[in-house]
PDB file of C-alpha atoms and ligand atoms in Angstrom:
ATOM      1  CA  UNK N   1      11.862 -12.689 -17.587  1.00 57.00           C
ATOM      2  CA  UNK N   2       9.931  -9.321 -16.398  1.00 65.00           C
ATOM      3  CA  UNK N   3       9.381  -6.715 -18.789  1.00 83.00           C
ATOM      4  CA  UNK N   4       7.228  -4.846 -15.624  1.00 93.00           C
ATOM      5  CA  UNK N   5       8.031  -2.253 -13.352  1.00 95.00           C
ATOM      6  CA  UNK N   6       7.379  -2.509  -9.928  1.00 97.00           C
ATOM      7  CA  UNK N   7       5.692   1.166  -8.286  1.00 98.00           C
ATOM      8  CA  UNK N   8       5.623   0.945  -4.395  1.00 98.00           C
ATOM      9  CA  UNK N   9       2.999   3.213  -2.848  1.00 97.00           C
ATOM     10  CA  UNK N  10       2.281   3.994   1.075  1.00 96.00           C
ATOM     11  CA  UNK N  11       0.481   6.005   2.743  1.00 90.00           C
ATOM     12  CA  UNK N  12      -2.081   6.004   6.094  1.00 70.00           C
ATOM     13  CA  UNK N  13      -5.590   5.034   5.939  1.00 65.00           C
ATOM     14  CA  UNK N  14      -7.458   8.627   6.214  1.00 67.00           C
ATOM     15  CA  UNK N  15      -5.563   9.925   3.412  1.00 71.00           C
ATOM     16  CA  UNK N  16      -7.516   8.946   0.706  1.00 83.00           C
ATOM     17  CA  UNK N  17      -4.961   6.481  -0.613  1.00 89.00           C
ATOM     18  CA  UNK N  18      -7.606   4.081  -1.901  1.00 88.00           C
ATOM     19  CA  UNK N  19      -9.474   6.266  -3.736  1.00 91.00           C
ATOM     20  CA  UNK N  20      -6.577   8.404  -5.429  1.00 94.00           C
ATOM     21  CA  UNK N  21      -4.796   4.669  -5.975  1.00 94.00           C
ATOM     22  CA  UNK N  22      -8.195   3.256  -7.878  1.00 93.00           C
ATOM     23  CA  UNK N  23      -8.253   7.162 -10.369  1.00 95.00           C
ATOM     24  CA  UNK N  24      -4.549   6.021 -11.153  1.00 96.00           C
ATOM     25  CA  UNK N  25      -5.505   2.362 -12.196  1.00 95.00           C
ATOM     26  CA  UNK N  26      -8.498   3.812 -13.959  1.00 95.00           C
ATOM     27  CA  UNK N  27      -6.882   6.263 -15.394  1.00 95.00           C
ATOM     28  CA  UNK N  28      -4.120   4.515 -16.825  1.00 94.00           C
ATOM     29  CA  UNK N  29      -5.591   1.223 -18.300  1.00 89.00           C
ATOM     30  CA  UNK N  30      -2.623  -0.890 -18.342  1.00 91.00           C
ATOM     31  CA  UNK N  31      -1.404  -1.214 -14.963  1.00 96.00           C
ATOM     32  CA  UNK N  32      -1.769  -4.112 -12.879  1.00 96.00           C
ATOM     33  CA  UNK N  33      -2.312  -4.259  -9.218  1.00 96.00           C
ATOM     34  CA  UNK N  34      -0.643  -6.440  -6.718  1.00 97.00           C
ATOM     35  CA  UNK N  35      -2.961  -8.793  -5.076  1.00 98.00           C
ATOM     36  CA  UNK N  36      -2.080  -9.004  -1.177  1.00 98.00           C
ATOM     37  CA  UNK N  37      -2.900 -12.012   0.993  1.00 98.00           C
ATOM     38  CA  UNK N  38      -3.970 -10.906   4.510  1.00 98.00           C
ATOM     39  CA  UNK N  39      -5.349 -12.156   8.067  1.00 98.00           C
ATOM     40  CA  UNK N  40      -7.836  -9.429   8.384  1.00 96.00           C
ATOM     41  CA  UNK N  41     -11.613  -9.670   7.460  1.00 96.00           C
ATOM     42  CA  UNK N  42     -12.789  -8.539   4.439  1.00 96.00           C
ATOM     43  CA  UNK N  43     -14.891  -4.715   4.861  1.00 92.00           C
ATOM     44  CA  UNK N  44     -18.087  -4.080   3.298  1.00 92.00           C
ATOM     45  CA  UNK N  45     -18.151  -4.336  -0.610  1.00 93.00           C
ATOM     46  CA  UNK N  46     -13.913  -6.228  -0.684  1.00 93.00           C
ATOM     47  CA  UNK N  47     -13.737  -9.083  -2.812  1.00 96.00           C
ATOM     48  CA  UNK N  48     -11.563 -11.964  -2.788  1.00 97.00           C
ATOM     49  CA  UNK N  49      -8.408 -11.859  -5.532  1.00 96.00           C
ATOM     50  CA  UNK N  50      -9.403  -8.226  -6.258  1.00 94.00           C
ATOM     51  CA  UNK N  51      -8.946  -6.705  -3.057  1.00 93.00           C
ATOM     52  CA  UNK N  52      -7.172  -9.269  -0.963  1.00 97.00           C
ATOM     53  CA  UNK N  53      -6.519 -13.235  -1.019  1.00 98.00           C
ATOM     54  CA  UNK N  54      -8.479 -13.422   2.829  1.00 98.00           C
ATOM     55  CA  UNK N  55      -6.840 -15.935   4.645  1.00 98.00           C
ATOM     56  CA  UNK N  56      -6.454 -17.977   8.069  1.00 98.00           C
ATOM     57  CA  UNK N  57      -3.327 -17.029  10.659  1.00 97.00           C
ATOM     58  CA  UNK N  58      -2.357 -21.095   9.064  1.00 98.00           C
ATOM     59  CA  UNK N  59      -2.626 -20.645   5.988  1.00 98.00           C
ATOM     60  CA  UNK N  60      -0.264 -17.058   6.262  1.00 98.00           C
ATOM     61  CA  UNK N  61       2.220 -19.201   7.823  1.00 98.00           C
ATOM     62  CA  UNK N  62       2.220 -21.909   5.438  1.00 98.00           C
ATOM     63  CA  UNK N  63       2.953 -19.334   3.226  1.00 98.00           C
ATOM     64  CA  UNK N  64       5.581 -17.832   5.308  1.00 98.00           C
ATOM     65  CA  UNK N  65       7.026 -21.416   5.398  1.00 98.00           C
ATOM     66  CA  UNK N  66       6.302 -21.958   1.924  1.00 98.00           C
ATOM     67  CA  UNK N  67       8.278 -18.604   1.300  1.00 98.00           C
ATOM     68  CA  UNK N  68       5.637 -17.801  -1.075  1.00 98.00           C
ATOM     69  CA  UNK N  69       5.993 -13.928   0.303  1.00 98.00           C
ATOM     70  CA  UNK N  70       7.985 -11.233  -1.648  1.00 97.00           C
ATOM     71  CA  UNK N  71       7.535  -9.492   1.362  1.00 98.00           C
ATOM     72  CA  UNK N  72       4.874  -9.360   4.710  1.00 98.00           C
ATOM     73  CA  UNK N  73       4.005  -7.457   7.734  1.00 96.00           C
ATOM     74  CA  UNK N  74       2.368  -7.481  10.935  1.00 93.00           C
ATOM     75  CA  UNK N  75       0.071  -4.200  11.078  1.00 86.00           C
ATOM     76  CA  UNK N  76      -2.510  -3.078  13.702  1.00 79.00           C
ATOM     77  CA  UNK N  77      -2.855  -7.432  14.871  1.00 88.00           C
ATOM     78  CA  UNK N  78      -3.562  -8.680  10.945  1.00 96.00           C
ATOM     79  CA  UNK N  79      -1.034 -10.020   8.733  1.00 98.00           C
ATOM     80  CA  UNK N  80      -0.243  -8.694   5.121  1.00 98.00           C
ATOM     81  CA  UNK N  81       1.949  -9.834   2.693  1.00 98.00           C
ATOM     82  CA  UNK N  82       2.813 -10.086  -1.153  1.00 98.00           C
ATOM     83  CA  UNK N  83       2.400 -13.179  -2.557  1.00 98.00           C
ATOM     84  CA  UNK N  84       5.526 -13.691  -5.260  1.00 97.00           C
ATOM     85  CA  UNK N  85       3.551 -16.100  -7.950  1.00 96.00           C
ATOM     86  CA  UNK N  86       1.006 -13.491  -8.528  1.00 96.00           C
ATOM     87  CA  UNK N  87       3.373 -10.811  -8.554  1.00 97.00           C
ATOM     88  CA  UNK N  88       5.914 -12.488 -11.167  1.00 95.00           C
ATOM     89  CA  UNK N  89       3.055 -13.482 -13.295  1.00 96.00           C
ATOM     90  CA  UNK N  90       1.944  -9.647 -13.638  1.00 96.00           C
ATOM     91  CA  UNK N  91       5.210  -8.475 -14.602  1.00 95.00           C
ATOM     92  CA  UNK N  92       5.600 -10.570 -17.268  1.00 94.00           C
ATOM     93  CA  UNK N  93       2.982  -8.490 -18.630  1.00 93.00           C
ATOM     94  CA  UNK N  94       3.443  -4.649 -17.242  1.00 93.00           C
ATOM     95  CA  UNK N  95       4.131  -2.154 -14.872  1.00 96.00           C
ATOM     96  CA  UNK N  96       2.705  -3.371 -11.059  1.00 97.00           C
ATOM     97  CA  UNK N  97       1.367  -1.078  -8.787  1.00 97.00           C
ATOM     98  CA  UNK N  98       1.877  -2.376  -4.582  1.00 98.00           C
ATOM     99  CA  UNK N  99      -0.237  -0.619  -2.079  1.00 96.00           C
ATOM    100  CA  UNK N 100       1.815  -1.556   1.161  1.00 96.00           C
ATOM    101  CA  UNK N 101       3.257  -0.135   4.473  1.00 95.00           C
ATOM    102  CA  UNK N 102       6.450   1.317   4.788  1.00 96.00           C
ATOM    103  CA  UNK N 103       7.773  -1.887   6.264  1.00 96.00           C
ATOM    104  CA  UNK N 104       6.810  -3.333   3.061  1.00 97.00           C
ATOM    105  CA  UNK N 105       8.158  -0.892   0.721  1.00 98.00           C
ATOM    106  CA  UNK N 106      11.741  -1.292   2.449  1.00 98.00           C
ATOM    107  CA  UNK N 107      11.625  -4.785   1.910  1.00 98.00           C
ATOM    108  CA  UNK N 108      10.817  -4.648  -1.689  1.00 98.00           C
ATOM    109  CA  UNK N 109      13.344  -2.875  -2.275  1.00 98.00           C
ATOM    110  CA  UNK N 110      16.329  -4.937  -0.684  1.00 97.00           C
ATOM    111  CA  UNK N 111      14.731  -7.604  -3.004  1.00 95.00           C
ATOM    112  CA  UNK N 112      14.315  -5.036  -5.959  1.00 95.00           C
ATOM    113  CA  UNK N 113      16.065  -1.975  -5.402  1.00 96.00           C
ATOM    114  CA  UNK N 114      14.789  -0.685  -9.447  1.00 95.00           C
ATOM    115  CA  UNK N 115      10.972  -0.246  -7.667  1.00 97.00           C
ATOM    116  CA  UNK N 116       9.956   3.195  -7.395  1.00 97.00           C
ATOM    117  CA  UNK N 117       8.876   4.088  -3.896  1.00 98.00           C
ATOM    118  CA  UNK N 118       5.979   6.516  -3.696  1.00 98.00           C
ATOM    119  CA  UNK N 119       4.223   8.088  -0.594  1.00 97.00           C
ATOM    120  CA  UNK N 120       0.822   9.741  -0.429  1.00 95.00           C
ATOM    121  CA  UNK N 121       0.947  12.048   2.362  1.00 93.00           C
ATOM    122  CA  UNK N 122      -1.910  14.332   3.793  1.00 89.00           C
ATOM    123  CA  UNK N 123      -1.210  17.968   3.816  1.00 87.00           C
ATOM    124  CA  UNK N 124      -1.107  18.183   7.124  1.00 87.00           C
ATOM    125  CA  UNK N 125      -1.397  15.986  10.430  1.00 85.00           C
ATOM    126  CA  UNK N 126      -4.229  18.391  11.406  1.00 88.00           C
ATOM    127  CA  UNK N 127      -5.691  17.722   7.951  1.00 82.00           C
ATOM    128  CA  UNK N 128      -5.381  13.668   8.840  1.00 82.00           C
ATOM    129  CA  UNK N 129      -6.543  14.118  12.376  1.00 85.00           C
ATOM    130  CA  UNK N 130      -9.665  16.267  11.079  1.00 86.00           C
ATOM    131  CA  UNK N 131     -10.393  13.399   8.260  1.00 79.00           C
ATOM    132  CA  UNK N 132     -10.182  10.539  10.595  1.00 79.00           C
ATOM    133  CA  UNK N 133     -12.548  12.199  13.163  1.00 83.00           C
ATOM    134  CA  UNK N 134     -14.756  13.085   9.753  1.00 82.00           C
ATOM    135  CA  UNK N 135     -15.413   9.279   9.325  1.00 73.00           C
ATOM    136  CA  UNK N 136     -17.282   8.991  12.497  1.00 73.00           C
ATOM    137  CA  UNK N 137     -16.463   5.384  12.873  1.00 70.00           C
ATOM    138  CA  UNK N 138     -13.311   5.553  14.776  1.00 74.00           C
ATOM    139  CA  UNK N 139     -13.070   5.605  18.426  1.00 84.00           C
ATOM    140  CA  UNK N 140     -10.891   8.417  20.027  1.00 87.00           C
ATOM    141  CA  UNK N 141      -7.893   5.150  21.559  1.00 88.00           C
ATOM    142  CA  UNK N 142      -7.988   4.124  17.510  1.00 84.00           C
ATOM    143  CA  UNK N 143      -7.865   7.713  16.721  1.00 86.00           C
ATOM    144  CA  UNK N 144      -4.537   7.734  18.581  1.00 88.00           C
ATOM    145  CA  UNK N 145      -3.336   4.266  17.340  1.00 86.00           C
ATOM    146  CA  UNK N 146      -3.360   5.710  13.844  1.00 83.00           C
ATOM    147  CA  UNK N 147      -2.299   8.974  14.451  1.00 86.00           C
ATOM    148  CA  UNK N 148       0.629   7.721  16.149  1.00 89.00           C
ATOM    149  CA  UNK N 149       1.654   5.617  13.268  1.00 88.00           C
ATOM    150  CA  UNK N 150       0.846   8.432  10.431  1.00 86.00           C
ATOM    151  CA  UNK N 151       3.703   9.783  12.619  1.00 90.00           C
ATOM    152  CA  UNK N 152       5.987   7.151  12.156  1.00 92.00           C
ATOM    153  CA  UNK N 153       5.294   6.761   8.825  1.00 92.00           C
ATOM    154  CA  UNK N 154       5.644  10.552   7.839  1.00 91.00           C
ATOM    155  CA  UNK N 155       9.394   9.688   9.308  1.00 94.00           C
ATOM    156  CA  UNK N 156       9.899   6.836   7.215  1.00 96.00           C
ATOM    157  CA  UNK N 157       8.617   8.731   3.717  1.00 96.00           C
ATOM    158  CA  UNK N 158      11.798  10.407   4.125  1.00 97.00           C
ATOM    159  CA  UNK N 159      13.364   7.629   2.604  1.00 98.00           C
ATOM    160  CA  UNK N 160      11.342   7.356  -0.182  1.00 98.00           C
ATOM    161  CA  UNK N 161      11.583   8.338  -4.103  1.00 98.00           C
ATOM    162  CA  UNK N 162       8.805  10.244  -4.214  1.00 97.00           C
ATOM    163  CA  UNK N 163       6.204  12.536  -1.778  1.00 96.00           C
ATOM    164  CA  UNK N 164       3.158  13.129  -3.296  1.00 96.00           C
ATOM    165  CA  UNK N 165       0.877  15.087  -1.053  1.00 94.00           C
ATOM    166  CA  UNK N 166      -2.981  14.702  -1.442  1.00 92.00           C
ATOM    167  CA  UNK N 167      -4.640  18.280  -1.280  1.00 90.00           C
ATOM    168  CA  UNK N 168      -6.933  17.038  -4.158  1.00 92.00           C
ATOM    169  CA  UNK N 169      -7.710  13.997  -5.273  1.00 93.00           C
ATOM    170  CA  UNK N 170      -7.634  14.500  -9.131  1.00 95.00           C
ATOM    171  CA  UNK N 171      -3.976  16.434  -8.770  1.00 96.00           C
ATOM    172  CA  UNK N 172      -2.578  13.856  -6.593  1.00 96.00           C
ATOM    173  CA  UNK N 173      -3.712  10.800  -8.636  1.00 96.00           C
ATOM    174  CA  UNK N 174      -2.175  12.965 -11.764  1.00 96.00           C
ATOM    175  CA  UNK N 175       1.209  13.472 -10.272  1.00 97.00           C
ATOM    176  CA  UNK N 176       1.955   9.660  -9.469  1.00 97.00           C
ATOM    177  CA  UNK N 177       1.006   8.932 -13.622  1.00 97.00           C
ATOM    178  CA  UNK N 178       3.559  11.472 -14.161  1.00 97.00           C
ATOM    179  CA  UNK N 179       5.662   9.750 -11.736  1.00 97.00           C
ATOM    180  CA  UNK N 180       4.620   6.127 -13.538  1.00 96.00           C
ATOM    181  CA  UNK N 181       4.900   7.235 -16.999  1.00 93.00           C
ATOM    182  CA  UNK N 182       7.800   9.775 -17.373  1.00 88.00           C
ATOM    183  CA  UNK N 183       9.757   6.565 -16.040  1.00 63.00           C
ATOM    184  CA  UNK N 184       9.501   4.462 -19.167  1.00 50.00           C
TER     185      UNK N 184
HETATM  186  P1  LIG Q 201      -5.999  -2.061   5.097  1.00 54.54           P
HETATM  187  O1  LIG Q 201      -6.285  -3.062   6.174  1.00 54.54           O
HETATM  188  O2  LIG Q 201      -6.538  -0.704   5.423  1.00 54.54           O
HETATM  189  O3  LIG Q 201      -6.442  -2.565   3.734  1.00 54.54           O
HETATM  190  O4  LIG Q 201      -4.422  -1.913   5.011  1.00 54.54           O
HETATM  191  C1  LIG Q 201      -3.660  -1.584   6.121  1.00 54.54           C
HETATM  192  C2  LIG Q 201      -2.232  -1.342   5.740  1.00 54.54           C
HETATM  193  O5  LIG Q 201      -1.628  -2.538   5.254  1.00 54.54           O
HETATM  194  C3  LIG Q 201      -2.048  -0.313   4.631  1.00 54.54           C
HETATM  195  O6  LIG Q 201      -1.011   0.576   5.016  1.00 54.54           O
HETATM  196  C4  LIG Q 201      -1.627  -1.138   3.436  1.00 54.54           C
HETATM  197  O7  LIG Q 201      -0.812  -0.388   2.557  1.00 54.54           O
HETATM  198  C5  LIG Q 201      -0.858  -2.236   4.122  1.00 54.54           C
HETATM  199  N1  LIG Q 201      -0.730  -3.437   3.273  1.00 54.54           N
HETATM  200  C6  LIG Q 201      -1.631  -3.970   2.439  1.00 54.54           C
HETATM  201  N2  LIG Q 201      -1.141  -5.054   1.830  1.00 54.54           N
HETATM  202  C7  LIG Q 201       0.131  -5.206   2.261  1.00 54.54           C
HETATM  203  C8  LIG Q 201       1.184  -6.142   1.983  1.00 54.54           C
HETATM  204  O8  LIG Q 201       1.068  -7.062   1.188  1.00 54.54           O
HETATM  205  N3  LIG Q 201       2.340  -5.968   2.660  1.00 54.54           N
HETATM  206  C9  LIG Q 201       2.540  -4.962   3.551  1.00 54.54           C
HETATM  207  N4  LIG Q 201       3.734  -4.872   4.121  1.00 54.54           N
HETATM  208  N5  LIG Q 201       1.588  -4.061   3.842  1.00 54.54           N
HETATM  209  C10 LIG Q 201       0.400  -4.177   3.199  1.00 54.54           C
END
């Protein structure tokens, strides 16, 4: 039995997702966040079962074998996925919050079709562009890489519940507890 709700957000890196996505957790106390297994390497300051369960290419398809996965993808050569276990034991207890592709979020909700499907969105592409050149650690063919998909995933956010564009922080991170709490 789940008493949870299941809140399905997207949105490119370079649009601030991760730091609007940690002032909603903060903000509202009781929400629990999805725990994704993945192929890629942990970045500076991640931590294992917070951030990520960091895994081999085996031991993601065990899993895929195992059909451990709610759902996984295949995004820029590194495997993601949501591990079911994890994800059934939170919603025994609340609402869940998913930070996954678009890919992701379609496939969640074939399997669930009551999750609410929420994009962050920049407010512009010239906005993303300028913020991704901003970081100064991106080279001009992975500029292009992500740009490209941005592009393909500002298609796809057509088919979500919910646009919630990210001019500022502190506004955006307030709409989506609207979004999370006037659906109780
Ligand atoms: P990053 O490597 O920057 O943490 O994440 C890259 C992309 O993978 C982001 O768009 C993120 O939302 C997506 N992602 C993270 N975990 C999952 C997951 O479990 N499944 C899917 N489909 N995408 C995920």
């Amino acid at each position: 039995m789940s008493l949870g709700r299941l809140f399905v957000i997207s949105g490119a890196s370079g649009v601030g997702k991760s730091t609007v996505l940690a002032k909603v957790m903060q903000t509202h106390g009781n929400l629990r966040f999805s725990v994704s297994a993945t192929t890629r390497l942990p970045r500076e300051g991640e931590q294992e079962a917070v951030n990520y369960y960091f895994v081999s290419k085996e031991k993601f398809a065990e899993m895929i074998r195992n059909d451990e996965f709610l759902e996984y993808d295949n995004h820029m050569e590194s495997f993601y996925g949501t591990p079911k276990g994890q994800l059934e034991e939170k919603l025994k207890t609340g609402d869940v919050l998913l930070d996954i592709d678009p890919n992701g979020a379609f496939q969640v909700r074939k399997a669930r079709p009551d999750a609410v499907l929420i994009f962050i969105a920049p407010p512009s592409m010239e906005e993303l562009e300028r913020r991704l050149r901003g970081r100064g650690d991106t080279g001009e063919d992975q500029i292009r890489v992500r740009l490209d998909r941005m592009k393909w995933e500002m298609e796809q956010s057509k088919k979500y519940d919910y646009i919630v564009v990210n001019d500022r922080v502190d506004a955006c991170a307030d709409e989506i507890l609207n979004i999370i709490l006037n659906k109780k």
